[in-house]
């Protein structure tokens, strides 16, 4: 079959292409452009010409596979959306558990615990329900804060001594 041969198309598809071509001509498109747009539209709607015999069966199998892929993709998308909505609802619960955990930690902590250890204990209690990246960032912030405190104390001692 030579390129551009329309023998594989049904009468209905040919009629559709004709109708689209006429409307494109009315809109001011050239004859060649109108024909190209018409057949491209028919191809997009129907996936090309309707073949007969074994070639048509192969097309159906491909269509079934793509439909199955789309269905599984839509299921996966639905699962993701469900997880996101569940995740949006969770922060309130997590915040409540964090507060109770912090309260328990304060109650359990002995009265004469050095400030550094108490701060470290609070940081670990808060990070119990966080991701590993968040835990690492919190730990880094706590370490930097401790370094700043010791530097400030040292500077104060230096000023007092001189």
One Martini backbone bead per residue (centre of mass of N, CA, C, O) as a GRO file, in nm:
protein
  162
    1UNK     BB    1   0.092   0.039   0.027
    2UNK     BB    2   0.092   0.351  -0.028
    3UNK     BB    3   0.148   0.650   0.060
    4UNK     BB    4  -0.175   0.785   0.143
    5UNK     BB    5  -0.355   0.552   0.153
    6UNK     BB    6  -0.729   0.508   0.209
    7UNK     BB    7  -0.827   0.194   0.209
    8UNK     BB    8  -0.830   0.135   0.534
    9UNK     BB    9  -1.074   0.305   0.545
   10UNK     BB   10  -1.374   0.383   0.625
   11UNK     BB   11  -1.653   0.546   0.533
   12UNK     BB   12  -1.683   0.706   0.792
   13UNK     BB   13  -1.395   0.824   0.798
   14UNK     BB   14  -1.412   0.966   0.525
   15UNK     BB   15  -1.649   1.149   0.602
   16UNK     BB   16  -1.514   1.291   0.836
   17UNK     BB   17  -1.279   1.411   0.675
   18UNK     BB   18  -1.449   1.573   0.483
   19UNK     BB   19  -1.591   1.752   0.692
   20UNK     BB   20  -1.332   1.873   0.815
   21UNK     BB   21  -1.222   1.993   0.554
   22UNK     BB   22  -1.455   2.190   0.500
   23UNK     BB   23  -1.427   2.354   0.766
   24UNK     BB   24  -1.135   2.445   0.709
   25UNK     BB   25  -1.193   2.598   0.449
   26UNK     BB   26  -1.392   2.803   0.581
   27UNK     BB   27  -1.153   2.913   0.776
   28UNK     BB   28  -0.892   2.935   0.547
   29UNK     BB   29  -0.763   2.688   0.457
   30UNK     BB   30  -0.589   2.506   0.276
   31UNK     BB   31  -0.623   2.221   0.105
   32UNK     BB   32  -0.381   2.064   0.226
   33UNK     BB   33  -0.423   2.142   0.522
   34UNK     BB   34  -0.712   2.037   0.553
   35UNK     BB   35  -0.646   1.741   0.489
   36UNK     BB   36  -0.436   1.696   0.708
   37UNK     BB   37  -0.618   1.763   0.949
   38UNK     BB   38  -0.840   1.556   0.894
   39UNK     BB   39  -0.663   1.293   0.913
   40UNK     BB   40  -0.542   1.350   1.189
   41UNK     BB   41  -0.810   1.344   1.340
   42UNK     BB   42  -0.897   1.057   1.266
   43UNK     BB   43  -0.645   0.920   1.383
   44UNK     BB   44  -0.684   1.020   1.673
   45UNK     BB   45  -0.967   0.895   1.724
   46UNK     BB   46  -0.902   0.582   1.582
   47UNK     BB   47  -0.599   0.494   1.514
   48UNK     BB   48  -0.672   0.484   1.225
   49UNK     BB   49  -0.732   0.246   1.025
   50UNK     BB   50  -0.959  -0.008   0.956
   51UNK     BB   51  -0.879  -0.322   0.976
   52UNK     BB   52  -0.857  -0.640   0.839
   53UNK     BB   53  -0.823  -0.914   1.012
   54UNK     BB   54  -0.520  -0.967   1.158
   55UNK     BB   55  -0.453  -0.665   1.198
   56UNK     BB   56  -0.696  -0.602   1.381
   57UNK     BB   57  -0.624  -0.787   1.619
   58UNK     BB   58  -0.359  -0.649   1.694
   59UNK     BB   59  -0.490  -0.380   1.766
   60UNK     BB   60  -0.661  -0.484   2.000
   61UNK     BB   61  -0.430  -0.576   2.181
   62UNK     BB   62  -0.302  -0.300   2.212
   63UNK     BB   63  -0.552  -0.164   2.328
   64UNK     BB   64  -0.571  -0.342   2.581
   65UNK     BB   65  -0.296  -0.275   2.698
   66UNK     BB   66  -0.340   0.031   2.726
   67UNK     BB   67  -0.587   0.008   2.905
   68UNK     BB   68  -0.447  -0.144   3.135
   69UNK     BB   69  -0.236   0.072   3.193
   70UNK     BB   70  -0.433   0.299   3.261
   71UNK     BB   71  -0.573   0.156   3.494
   72UNK     BB   72  -0.318   0.118   3.671
   73UNK     BB   73  -0.246   0.417   3.681
   74UNK     BB   74  -0.509   0.512   3.816
   75UNK     BB   75  -0.473   0.343   4.071
   76UNK     BB   76  -0.205   0.467   4.160
   77UNK     BB   77  -0.314   0.754   4.181
   78UNK     BB   78  -0.530   0.694   4.391
   79UNK     BB   79  -0.331   0.602   4.611
   80UNK     BB   80  -0.173   0.866   4.631
   81UNK     BB   81  -0.409   1.044   4.711
   82UNK     BB   82  -0.480   0.888   4.967
   83UNK     BB   83  -0.209   0.934   5.107
   84UNK     BB   84  -0.216   1.244   5.108
   85UNK     BB   85  -0.476   1.279   5.271
   86UNK     BB   86  -0.371   1.123   5.513
   87UNK     BB   87  -0.123   1.307   5.561
   88UNK     BB   88  -0.288   1.566   5.616
   89UNK     BB   89  -0.434   1.445   5.875
   90UNK     BB   90  -0.181   1.365   6.063
   91UNK     BB   91  -0.037   1.619   6.195
   92UNK     BB   92  -0.231   1.653   6.433
   93UNK     BB   93  -0.161   1.386   6.567
   94UNK     BB   94   0.144   1.428   6.586
   95UNK     BB   95   0.138   1.682   6.760
   96UNK     BB   96   0.001   1.548   7.001
   97UNK     BB   97   0.223   1.334   7.050
   98UNK     BB   98   0.451   1.530   7.093
   99UNK     BB   99   0.340   1.675   7.340
  100UNK     BB  100   0.316   1.427   7.521
  101UNK     BB  101   0.612   1.345   7.500
  102UNK     BB  102   0.725   1.607   7.620
  103UNK     BB  103   0.581   1.587   7.891
  104UNK     BB  104   0.702   1.316   7.976
  105UNK     BB  105   0.997   1.411   7.966
  106UNK     BB  106   0.970   1.628   8.184
  107UNK     BB  107   0.875   1.440   8.412
  108UNK     BB  108   1.124   1.233   8.396
  109UNK     BB  109   1.314   1.448   8.439
  110UNK     BB  110   1.548   1.547   8.622
  111UNK     BB  111   1.626   1.835   8.793
  112UNK     BB  112   1.968   1.788   8.774
  113UNK     BB  113   2.018   1.861   8.458
  114UNK     BB  114   2.196   1.943   8.224
  115UNK     BB  115   2.132   2.146   7.960
  116UNK     BB  116   2.244   1.971   7.732
  117UNK     BB  117   2.094   1.704   7.799
  118UNK     BB  118   1.806   1.818   7.793
  119UNK     BB  119   1.815   1.915   7.499
  120UNK     BB  120   1.876   1.638   7.378
  121UNK     BB  121   1.623   1.494   7.487
  122UNK     BB  122   1.417   1.674   7.341
  123UNK     BB  123   1.515   1.619   7.054
  124UNK     BB  124   1.459   1.312   7.058
  125UNK     BB  125   1.155   1.331   7.120
  126UNK     BB  126   1.073   1.499   6.869
  127UNK     BB  127   1.220   1.292   6.653
  128UNK     BB  128   1.044   1.028   6.662
  129UNK     BB  129   0.834   1.131   6.406
  130UNK     BB  130   1.060   1.163   6.204
  131UNK     BB  131   1.264   1.193   5.967
  132UNK     BB  132   1.590   1.151   5.899
  133UNK     BB  133   1.643   1.435   5.789
  134UNK     BB  134   1.513   1.588   6.024
  135UNK     BB  135   1.689   1.471   6.244
  136UNK     BB  136   1.959   1.573   6.133
  137UNK     BB  137   1.890   1.875   6.136
  138UNK     BB  138   1.831   1.895   6.440
  139UNK     BB  139   2.109   1.803   6.535
  140UNK     BB  140   2.269   2.028   6.397
  141UNK     BB  141   2.133   2.266   6.538
  142UNK     BB  142   2.205   2.180   6.827
  143UNK     BB  143   2.512   2.186   6.790
  144UNK     BB  144   2.537   2.485   6.708
  145UNK     BB  145   2.410   2.600   6.963
  146UNK     BB  146   2.623   2.489   7.159
  147UNK     BB  147   2.863   2.636   7.034
  148UNK     BB  148   2.756   2.924   7.081
  149UNK     BB  149   2.738   2.907   7.388
  150UNK     BB  150   3.038   2.849   7.448
  151UNK     BB  151   3.142   3.106   7.308
  152UNK     BB  152   2.990   3.308   7.487
  153UNK     BB  153   3.114   3.221   7.756
  154UNK     BB  154   3.407   3.271   7.678
  155UNK     BB  155   3.372   3.573   7.616
  156UNK     BB  156   3.275   3.652   7.898
  157UNK     BB  157   3.529   3.562   8.048
  158UNK     BB  158   3.728   3.741   7.897
  159UNK     BB  159   3.596   4.011   7.977
  160UNK     BB  160   3.613   3.968   8.289
  161UNK     BB  161   3.933   3.928   8.302
  162UNK     BB  162   4.018   4.225   8.160
   0.00000   0.00000   0.00000
